Coordinates of C-alpha atoms in Angstrom, one line a residue:
M15 CA 11.8 -72.7 16.6
S16 CA 8.5 -71.2 15.5
E17 CA 4.9 -72.2 15.2
S18 CA 2.3 -70.6 13.0
A19 CA -0.1 -68.9 15.4
D20 CA -3.0 -69.0 12.9
A21 CA -2.9 -72.6 11.8
G22 CA -1.4 -74.0 15.0
Q23 CA 0.8 -76.2 12.9
W24 CA 4.5 -76.7 13.6
V25 CA 6.7 -74.9 11.1
A26 CA 10.1 -76.4 10.7
P27 CA 12.9 -73.8 10.9
V28 CA 14.4 -72.8 7.6
I29 CA 18.1 -73.6 7.6
S30 CA 20.6 -74.6 5.0
L31 CA 22.1 -78.1 4.9
A32 CA 25.4 -76.5 5.8
G33 CA 23.8 -74.9 8.9
A34 CA 22.3 -78.3 10.0
R35 CA 25.7 -79.8 9.8
A36 CA 27.6 -76.9 11.4
G37 CA 28.3 -79.0 14.5
R38 CA 30.3 -81.5 12.6
A39 CA 33.6 -79.7 13.1
H40 CA 33.6 -81.1 16.6
E41 CA 32.6 -84.7 15.8
P42 CA 34.5 -87.1 18.1
D43 CA 36.4 -89.8 16.2
V44 CA 35.3 -92.4 18.6
L45 CA 31.6 -92.3 17.5
D46 CA 30.6 -94.4 14.5
A47 CA 30.1 -92.3 11.4
D48 CA 27.3 -94.5 10.1
E49 CA 25.5 -94.1 13.5
R50 CA 26.0 -90.4 13.4
A51 CA 24.5 -90.2 9.9
R52 CA 21.5 -92.4 10.9
A53 CA 21.0 -90.1 13.9
E54 CA 21.0 -87.0 11.7
T55 CA 18.5 -88.6 9.3
I56 CA 16.1 -89.7 12.1
S57 CA 16.3 -86.3 13.9
M58 CA 15.8 -84.2 10.8
R59 CA 12.7 -86.3 9.8
A60 CA 11.3 -86.0 13.4
L61 CA 11.9 -82.3 13.6
G62 CA 10.3 -81.8 10.2
R63 CA 7.0 -82.9 11.8
K64 CA 7.0 -81.1 15.1
G65 CA 9.2 -79.4 17.7
L66 CA 10.8 -81.8 20.1
S67 CA 12.4 -81.4 23.5
R68 CA 15.9 -82.6 23.9
R69 CA 14.7 -85.6 25.9
E70 CA 12.1 -86.5 23.3
L71 CA 14.8 -86.4 20.6
T72 CA 17.2 -88.5 22.5
D73 CA 14.5 -91.0 23.4
R74 CA 13.5 -91.2 19.7
L75 CA 17.1 -91.9 18.7
R76 CA 17.5 -94.6 21.4
E77 CA 14.2 -96.2 20.2
N78 CA 16.0 -96.5 16.8
D79 CA 18.8 -98.6 18.4
L80 CA 21.4 -95.8 18.5
S81 CA 23.9 -95.7 21.3
P82 CA 23.4 -93.2 24.2
E83 CA 26.6 -91.5 23.2
V84 CA 25.4 -90.9 19.6
A85 CA 22.0 -89.7 20.8
E86 CA 23.6 -87.2 23.2
Y87 CA 26.0 -86.1 20.5
E88 CA 23.2 -85.5 18.1
A89 CA 21.1 -83.6 20.7
D90 CA 24.2 -81.4 21.5
R91 CA 24.7 -80.7 17.8
L92 CA 21.1 -79.7 17.2
E93 CA 21.1 -77.4 20.2
R94 CA 24.3 -75.7 18.9
V95 CA 22.6 -74.9 15.6
G96 CA 19.3 -73.9 17.3
L97 CA 17.0 -76.7 16.1
I98 CA 16.2 -77.9 19.6
D99 CA 15.7 -75.5 22.4
D100 CA 13.7 -76.6 25.5
G101 CA 13.1 -73.0 26.6
E102 CA 11.7 -71.8 23.3
L103 CA 9.6 -74.9 22.9
A104 CA 8.2 -74.4 26.4
R105 CA 7.2 -70.8 25.6
V106 CA 5.5 -71.9 22.3
L107 CA 3.6 -74.7 24.0
I108 CA 2.4 -72.4 26.8
D109 CA 1.1 -69.8 24.3
R110 CA -0.7 -72.6 22.4
L111 CA -2.2 -74.3 25.5
V112 CA -3.4 -71.1 27.0
A113 CA -5.0 -69.9 23.7
R114 CA -6.6 -73.2 22.9
K115 CA -7.5 -74.8 26.2
G116 CA -7.3 -71.9 28.8
L117 CA -5.0 -73.9 31.0
G118 CA -3.7 -72.6 34.3
R119 CA -0.3 -72.9 36.0
G120 CA -0.6 -76.4 37.3
A121 CA -2.1 -77.9 34.1
L122 CA 0.6 -76.1 32.0
K123 CA 3.4 -77.6 34.1
A124 CA 1.8 -81.1 33.7
E125 CA 1.5 -80.7 29.9
L126 CA 5.1 -79.5 29.6
Q127 CA 6.4 -82.4 31.8
Q128 CA 4.6 -84.8 29.5
R129 CA 6.7 -83.3 26.6
K130 CA 9.8 -84.2 28.6
L131 CA 11.1 -80.6 28.8
S132 CA 13.8 -79.8 31.3
A133 CA 12.6 -78.7 34.7
E134 CA 14.6 -75.4 34.3
A135 CA 12.9 -74.7 30.9
I136 CA 9.5 -75.4 32.4
E137 CA 10.0 -73.2 35.5
Q138 CA 11.4 -70.3 33.4
A139 CA 8.6 -70.4 30.8
V140 CA 5.9 -70.7 33.4
A141 CA 7.4 -67.8 35.4
E142 CA 7.5 -65.6 32.2
H143 CA 3.9 -66.5 31.4
D144 CA 2.8 -65.7 35.0
A145 CA 4.4 -62.3 34.8
E146 CA 2.4 -61.4 31.6
A147 CA -0.8 -63.3 32.2
D148 CA -4.1 -62.1 33.6
P149 CA -5.4 -65.2 35.3
A150 CA -8.6 -63.5 36.6
A151 CA -9.7 -62.6 33.0
L152 CA -8.9 -66.1 31.8
V153 CA -10.9 -67.7 34.5
E154 CA -13.9 -65.3 34.1
Q155 CA -13.9 -66.1 30.3
L156 CA -13.8 -69.9 30.9
V157 CA -16.6 -69.7 33.4
A158 CA -18.8 -67.4 31.2
D159 CA -18.4 -69.8 28.2
R160 CA -19.2 -72.8 30.3
V161 CA -22.2 -71.3 32.1
R162 CA -23.8 -70.5 28.7
R163 CA -23.6 -74.2 27.8
M164 CA -24.7 -75.7 31.1
G165 CA -28.5 -75.4 30.8
S166 CA -30.6 -75.3 33.9
L167 CA -29.0 -76.9 36.9
D168 CA -29.6 -76.3 40.6
R169 CA -27.1 -73.9 42.1
A170 CA -25.1 -76.5 44.0
T171 CA -24.7 -78.8 41.0
A172 CA -23.7 -75.9 38.7
E173 CA -21.1 -74.7 41.2
R174 CA -19.7 -78.1 41.7
R175 CA -19.4 -78.8 38.0
L176 CA -17.9 -75.4 37.3
M177 CA -15.3 -75.8 40.0
S178 CA -14.4 -79.3 38.8
Y179 CA -14.0 -77.9 35.2
L180 CA -11.7 -75.2 36.4
Q181 CA -9.6 -77.5 38.5
R182 CA -9.1 -79.8 35.5
K183 CA -7.8 -76.8 33.6
G184 CA -5.4 -76.0 36.5
H185 CA -7.4 -73.1 38.1
G186 CA -8.6 -73.2 41.6
G187 CA -8.7 -71.4 44.9
A188 CA -10.5 -68.2 45.7
L189 CA -10.1 -66.8 42.2
A190 CA -12.1 -69.7 40.7
Q191 CA -14.7 -69.6 43.5
Q192 CA -15.3 -65.9 43.0
A193 CA -15.6 -66.2 39.3
V194 CA -18.1 -69.1 39.6
R195 CA -20.2 -67.3 42.1
R196 CA -20.2 -64.0 40.1
A197 CA -21.2 -65.9 36.9
L198 CA -24.0 -67.9 38.7
D199 CA -25.3 -64.8 40.4
G200 CA -25.6 -63.1 37.0
A201 CA -27.4 -66.0 35.4
P202 CA -31.1 -65.6 34.6
G203 CA -33.2 -66.6 37.5
A204 CA -30.2 -66.9 39.8
R205 CA -30.4 -66.6 43.6
R206 CA -27.5 -64.7 45.0
T207 CA -25.3 -66.4 47.6
P208 CA -23.2 -64.7 50.2
E209 CA -19.6 -64.0 49.0
F210 CA -18.2 -66.5 51.5
E211 CA -20.1 -69.4 52.8

């Protein structure tokens, strides 16, 4: 699955109809053919709009009164042909969430859990992101952008608001405190505070 980095819009994978139906060689006879066809129609329409996790897809199929067996069969089929992939979707979402919102580890996990991605896919994608990310640079940029828009507040209020802002984005601890203090120390008319109070 892929997403246009520029437009931020989901781009449906280009596959042939034969490719989308590649999993049919293993169709169990016990599943109703009409239900399988409905499942395919519903899933193709849903995947044409945005990437879905396996769980989102099976939930969507169940909401359309399809049996759990048919929903699982359809999810298995789409995984085999590469149209659903929790790991890849997790990586795409992390890239987008960090670029657009500057989210940290905790907030990323929460967002991915809301998309009903598997725990394994979330852990792996977050670990890969952690290995490549520079959290200090991200936090410094978030704080610098926010300080410019804060106006004139007393030091304690500015610190409290900045820390709250960073925590909502999943950043906290000493890294966040140091970035906030450096930014406020560098602000016009700022009064420096000790590194650790």
